[in-house]
Coordinates of C-alpha atoms and ligand atoms in Angstrom, one line a residue:
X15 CA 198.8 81.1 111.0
X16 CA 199.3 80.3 114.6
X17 CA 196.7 78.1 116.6
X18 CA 194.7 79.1 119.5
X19 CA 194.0 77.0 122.2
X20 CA 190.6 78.1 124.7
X21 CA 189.6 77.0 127.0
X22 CA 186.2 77.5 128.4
X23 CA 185.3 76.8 131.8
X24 CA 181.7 77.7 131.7
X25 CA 180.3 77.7 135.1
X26 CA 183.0 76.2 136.9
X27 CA 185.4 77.8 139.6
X28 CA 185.8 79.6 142.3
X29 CA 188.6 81.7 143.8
X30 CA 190.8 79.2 145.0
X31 CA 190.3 76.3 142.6
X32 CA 190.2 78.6 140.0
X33 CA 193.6 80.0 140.7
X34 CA 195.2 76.5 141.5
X35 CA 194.0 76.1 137.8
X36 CA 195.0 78.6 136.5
X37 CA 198.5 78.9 138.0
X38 CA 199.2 74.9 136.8
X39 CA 198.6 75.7 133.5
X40 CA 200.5 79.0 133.6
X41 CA 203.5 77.3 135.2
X42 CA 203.8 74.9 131.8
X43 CA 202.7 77.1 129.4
X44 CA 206.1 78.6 128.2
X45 CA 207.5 76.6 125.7
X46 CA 203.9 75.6 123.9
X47 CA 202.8 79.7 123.9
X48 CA 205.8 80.0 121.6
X49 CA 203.7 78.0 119.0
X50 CA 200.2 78.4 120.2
X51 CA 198.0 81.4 121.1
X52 CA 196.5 80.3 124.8
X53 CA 193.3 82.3 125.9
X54 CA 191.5 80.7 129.0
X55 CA 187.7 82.0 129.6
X56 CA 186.9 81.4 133.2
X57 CA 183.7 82.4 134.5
X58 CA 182.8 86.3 135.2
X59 CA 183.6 86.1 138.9
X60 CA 187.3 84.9 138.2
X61 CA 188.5 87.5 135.6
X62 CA 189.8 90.1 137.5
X63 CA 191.0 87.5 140.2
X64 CA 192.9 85.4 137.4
X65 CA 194.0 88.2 135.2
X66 CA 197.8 89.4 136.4
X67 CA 198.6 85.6 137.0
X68 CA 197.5 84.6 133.2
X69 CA 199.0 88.2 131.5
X70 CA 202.3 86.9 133.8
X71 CA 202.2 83.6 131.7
X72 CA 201.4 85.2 128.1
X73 CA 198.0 83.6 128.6
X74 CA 194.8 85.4 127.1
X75 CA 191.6 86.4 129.3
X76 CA 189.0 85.3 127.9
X77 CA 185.0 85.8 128.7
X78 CA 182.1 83.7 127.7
X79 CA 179.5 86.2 127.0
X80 CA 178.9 90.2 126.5
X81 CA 175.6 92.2 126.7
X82 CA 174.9 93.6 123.3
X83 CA 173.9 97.5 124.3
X84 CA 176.6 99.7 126.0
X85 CA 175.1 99.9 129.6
X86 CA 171.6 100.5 130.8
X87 CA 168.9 98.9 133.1
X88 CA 169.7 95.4 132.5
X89 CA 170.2 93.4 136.3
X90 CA 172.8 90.9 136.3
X91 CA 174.6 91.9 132.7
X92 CA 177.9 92.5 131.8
X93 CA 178.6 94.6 128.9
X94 CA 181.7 94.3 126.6
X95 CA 183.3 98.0 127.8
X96 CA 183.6 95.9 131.6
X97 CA 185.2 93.8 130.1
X98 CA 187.9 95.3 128.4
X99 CA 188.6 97.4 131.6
X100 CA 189.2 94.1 133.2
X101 CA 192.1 93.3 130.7
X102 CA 189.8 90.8 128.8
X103 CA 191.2 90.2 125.0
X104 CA 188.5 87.5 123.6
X105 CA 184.5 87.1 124.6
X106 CA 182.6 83.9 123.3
X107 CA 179.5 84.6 121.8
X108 CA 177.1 82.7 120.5
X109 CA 177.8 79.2 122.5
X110 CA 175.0 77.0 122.0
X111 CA 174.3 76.6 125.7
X112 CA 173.5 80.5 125.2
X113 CA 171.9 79.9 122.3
X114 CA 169.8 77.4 123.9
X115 CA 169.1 78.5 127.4
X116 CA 168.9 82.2 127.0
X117 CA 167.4 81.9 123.8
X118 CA 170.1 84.0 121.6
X119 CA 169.5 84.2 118.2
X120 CA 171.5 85.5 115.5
X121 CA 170.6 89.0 115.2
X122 CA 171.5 89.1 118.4
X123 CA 174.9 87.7 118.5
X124 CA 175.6 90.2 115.8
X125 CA 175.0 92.8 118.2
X126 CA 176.9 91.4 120.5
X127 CA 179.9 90.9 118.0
X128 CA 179.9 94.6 116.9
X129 CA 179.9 95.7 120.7
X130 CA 182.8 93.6 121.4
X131 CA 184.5 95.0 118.7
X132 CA 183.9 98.4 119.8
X133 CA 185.4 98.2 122.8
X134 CA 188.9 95.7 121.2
X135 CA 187.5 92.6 122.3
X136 CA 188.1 89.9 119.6
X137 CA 184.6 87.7 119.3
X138 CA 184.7 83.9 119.1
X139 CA 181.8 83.1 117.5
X140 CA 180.3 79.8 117.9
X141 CA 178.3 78.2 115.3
X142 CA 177.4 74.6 114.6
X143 CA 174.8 72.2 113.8
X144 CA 172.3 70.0 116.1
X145 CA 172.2 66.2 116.0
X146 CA 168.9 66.7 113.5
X147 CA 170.6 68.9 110.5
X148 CA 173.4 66.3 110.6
X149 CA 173.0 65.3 107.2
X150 CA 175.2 67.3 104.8
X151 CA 172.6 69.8 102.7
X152 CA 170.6 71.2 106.3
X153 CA 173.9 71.3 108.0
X154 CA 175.1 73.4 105.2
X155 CA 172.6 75.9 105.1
X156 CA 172.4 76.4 108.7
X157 CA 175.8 77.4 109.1
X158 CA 175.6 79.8 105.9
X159 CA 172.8 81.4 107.8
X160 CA 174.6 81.5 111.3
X161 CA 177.6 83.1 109.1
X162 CA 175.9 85.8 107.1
X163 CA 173.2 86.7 110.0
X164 CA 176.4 86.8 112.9
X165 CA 179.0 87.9 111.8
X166 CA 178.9 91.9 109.9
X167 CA 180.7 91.8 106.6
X168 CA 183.7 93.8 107.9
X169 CA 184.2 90.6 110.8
X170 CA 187.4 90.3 111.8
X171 CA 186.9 88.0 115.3
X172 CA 187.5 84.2 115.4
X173 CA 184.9 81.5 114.8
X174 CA 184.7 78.6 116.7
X175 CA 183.0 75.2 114.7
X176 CA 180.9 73.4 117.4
X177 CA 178.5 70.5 116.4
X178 CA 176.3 70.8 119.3
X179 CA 175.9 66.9 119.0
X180 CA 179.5 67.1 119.8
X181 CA 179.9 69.3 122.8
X182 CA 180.2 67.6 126.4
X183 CA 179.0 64.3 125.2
X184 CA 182.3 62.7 124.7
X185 CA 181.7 61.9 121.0
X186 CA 184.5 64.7 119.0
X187 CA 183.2 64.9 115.1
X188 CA 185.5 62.8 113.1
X189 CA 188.4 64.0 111.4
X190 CA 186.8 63.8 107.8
X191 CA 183.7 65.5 109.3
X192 CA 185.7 68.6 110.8
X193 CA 187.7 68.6 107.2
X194 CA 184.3 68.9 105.2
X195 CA 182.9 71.4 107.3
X196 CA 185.7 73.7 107.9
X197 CA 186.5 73.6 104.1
X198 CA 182.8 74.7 103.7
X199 CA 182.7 77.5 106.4
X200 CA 186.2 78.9 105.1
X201 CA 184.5 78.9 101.8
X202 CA 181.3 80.9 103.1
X203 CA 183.1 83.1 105.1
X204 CA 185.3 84.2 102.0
X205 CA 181.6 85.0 100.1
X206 CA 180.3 86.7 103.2
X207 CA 183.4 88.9 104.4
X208 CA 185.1 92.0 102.4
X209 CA 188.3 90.9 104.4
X210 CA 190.4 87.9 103.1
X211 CA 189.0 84.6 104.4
X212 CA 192.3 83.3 105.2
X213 CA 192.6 86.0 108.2
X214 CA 189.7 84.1 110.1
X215 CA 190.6 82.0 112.0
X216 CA 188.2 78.9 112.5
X217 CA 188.4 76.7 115.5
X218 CA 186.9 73.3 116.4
X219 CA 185.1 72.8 119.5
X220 CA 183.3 70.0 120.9
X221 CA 184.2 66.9 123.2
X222 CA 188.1 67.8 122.4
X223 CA 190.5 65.6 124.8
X224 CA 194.0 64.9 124.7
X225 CA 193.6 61.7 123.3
X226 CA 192.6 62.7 119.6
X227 CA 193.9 66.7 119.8
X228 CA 196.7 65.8 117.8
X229 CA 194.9 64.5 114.9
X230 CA 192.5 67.2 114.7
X231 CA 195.0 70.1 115.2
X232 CA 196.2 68.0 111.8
X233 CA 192.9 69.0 110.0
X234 CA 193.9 71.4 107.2
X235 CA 192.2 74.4 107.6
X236 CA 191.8 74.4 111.6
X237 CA 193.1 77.2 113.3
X238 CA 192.8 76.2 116.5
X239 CA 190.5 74.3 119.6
X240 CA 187.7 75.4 121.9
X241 CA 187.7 73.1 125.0
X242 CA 185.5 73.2 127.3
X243 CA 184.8 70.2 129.6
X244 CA 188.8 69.1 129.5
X245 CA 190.0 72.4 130.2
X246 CA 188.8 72.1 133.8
X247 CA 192.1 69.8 134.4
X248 CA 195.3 71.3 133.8
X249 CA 196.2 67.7 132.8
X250 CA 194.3 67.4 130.1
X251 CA 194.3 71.1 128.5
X252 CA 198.1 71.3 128.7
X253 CA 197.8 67.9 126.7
X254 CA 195.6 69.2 124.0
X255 CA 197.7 72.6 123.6
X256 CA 200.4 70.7 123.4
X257 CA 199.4 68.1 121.0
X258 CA 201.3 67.5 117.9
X259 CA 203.9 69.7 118.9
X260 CA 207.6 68.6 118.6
X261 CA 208.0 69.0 122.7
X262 CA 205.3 66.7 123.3
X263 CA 207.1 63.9 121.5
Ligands
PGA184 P1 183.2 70.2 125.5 O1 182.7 71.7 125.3 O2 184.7 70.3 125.2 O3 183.0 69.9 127.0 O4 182.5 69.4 124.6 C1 183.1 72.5 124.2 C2 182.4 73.9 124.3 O5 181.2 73.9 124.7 O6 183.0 74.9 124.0

């Protein structure tokens, strides 16, 4: 299975830095988008801007959040169908920072999930574990609940593994750590889904930089990155989707 690289560029950007971002990244994209799936999520305000230069590069356009209803009354939303008329293939959902401060919960992001799927978005869903259900037994049964409660049985989006004591702190889980956990969400997701496990994908996300991308793009069972803070340098993102490739070497 081909990996994805995204990155995420949360609430960072604006028209021209944005595009001078953008149009780096597109320019050395070529050769590492013949092994890697590329989607970058910039902020709302930058899809439409962004989207002709990243479809020119074989780029994806990605968003980081959807409303879960069709339309309606709700100031300062954007639902899933504006999306796709933008040209947007993936939506994140479920990011922790949503999670945390706009109090998403589960049922929720299941909404959401099925919404983006009716309008051909593919969902990233991110689930992961806080610094306190570290230990292996609470972590476990935290992300078997994110799992069944997130994601309907027919799912066939992308989920993204993000220890949230992991994500923007500078401290990536280890590479036995990302092993462990993966093994154990492939193996819930092949109880919970009607579809084959091996079809979902599962990324890792969380303090990624091109320093130790390599090693966990090496992680059996990882299908991919989420980067958030070191995609916002063209630098360092092209040196993560890159990594472990024979053209970096
Ligand atoms: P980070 O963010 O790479 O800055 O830790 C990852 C994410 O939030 O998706």
């Amino acid at each position: 299975m081909r990996q994805m690289i995204i990155g995420n560029w949360k609430m960072h950007g604006l028209l021209q830095t944005g595009a001078e971002l953008a149009q780096e990244i597109g320019a050395a994209i070529g050769p590492i988008s013949d092994a890697r799936d590329v989607v970058l999520a910039p902020p709302f305000t930058l899809l439409s801007h962004l989207a002709p230069l990243l479809a020119r590069h074989g780029i994806g356009l990605g968003a980081q959040d959807c409303h879960a209803d069709a339309e309606g009354a709700y100031t300062g939303d954007i639902s899933a169908e504006m999306l796709a008329d933008l040209g947007v293939s993936h939506v994140i959902l479920g990011h922790s920072e949503r999670r945390e401060h706009h109090h998403e919960n589960n049922a929720l992001i299941r909404r959401k999930v099925q919404r983006a799927r009716e309008h051909g978005l593919c969902p990233v869903v991110c689930v992961g574990e806080s610094e306190q259900q570290k230990e292996d037994t609470l972590a476990q049964a935290w992300l078997a609940k994110q799992i069944t409660e997130c994601l309907p049985r027919d799912f066939d989006g992308i989920l993204a593994y993000e220890p949230i004591w992991a994500i923007g702190t500078g401290k990536a889980a280890t590479q036995q750590d990302i092993e462990s956990r993966l093994a154990f969400l492939h193996d819930a997701l092949s109880q919970h889904l009607e579809t084959d496990d091996k079809s979902t994908r599962v990324l890792y996300g969380g303090s990624v930089k091109p320093e130790d991308a390599a090693s966990i793009l090496a992680v059996p069972g990882v299908g991919g990155v989420l980067v958030g803070g070191a995609s916002l340098s063209a630098r360092s993102f092209l040196g993560i989707a890159q990594a472990g490739l024979p053209l970096a070497s």
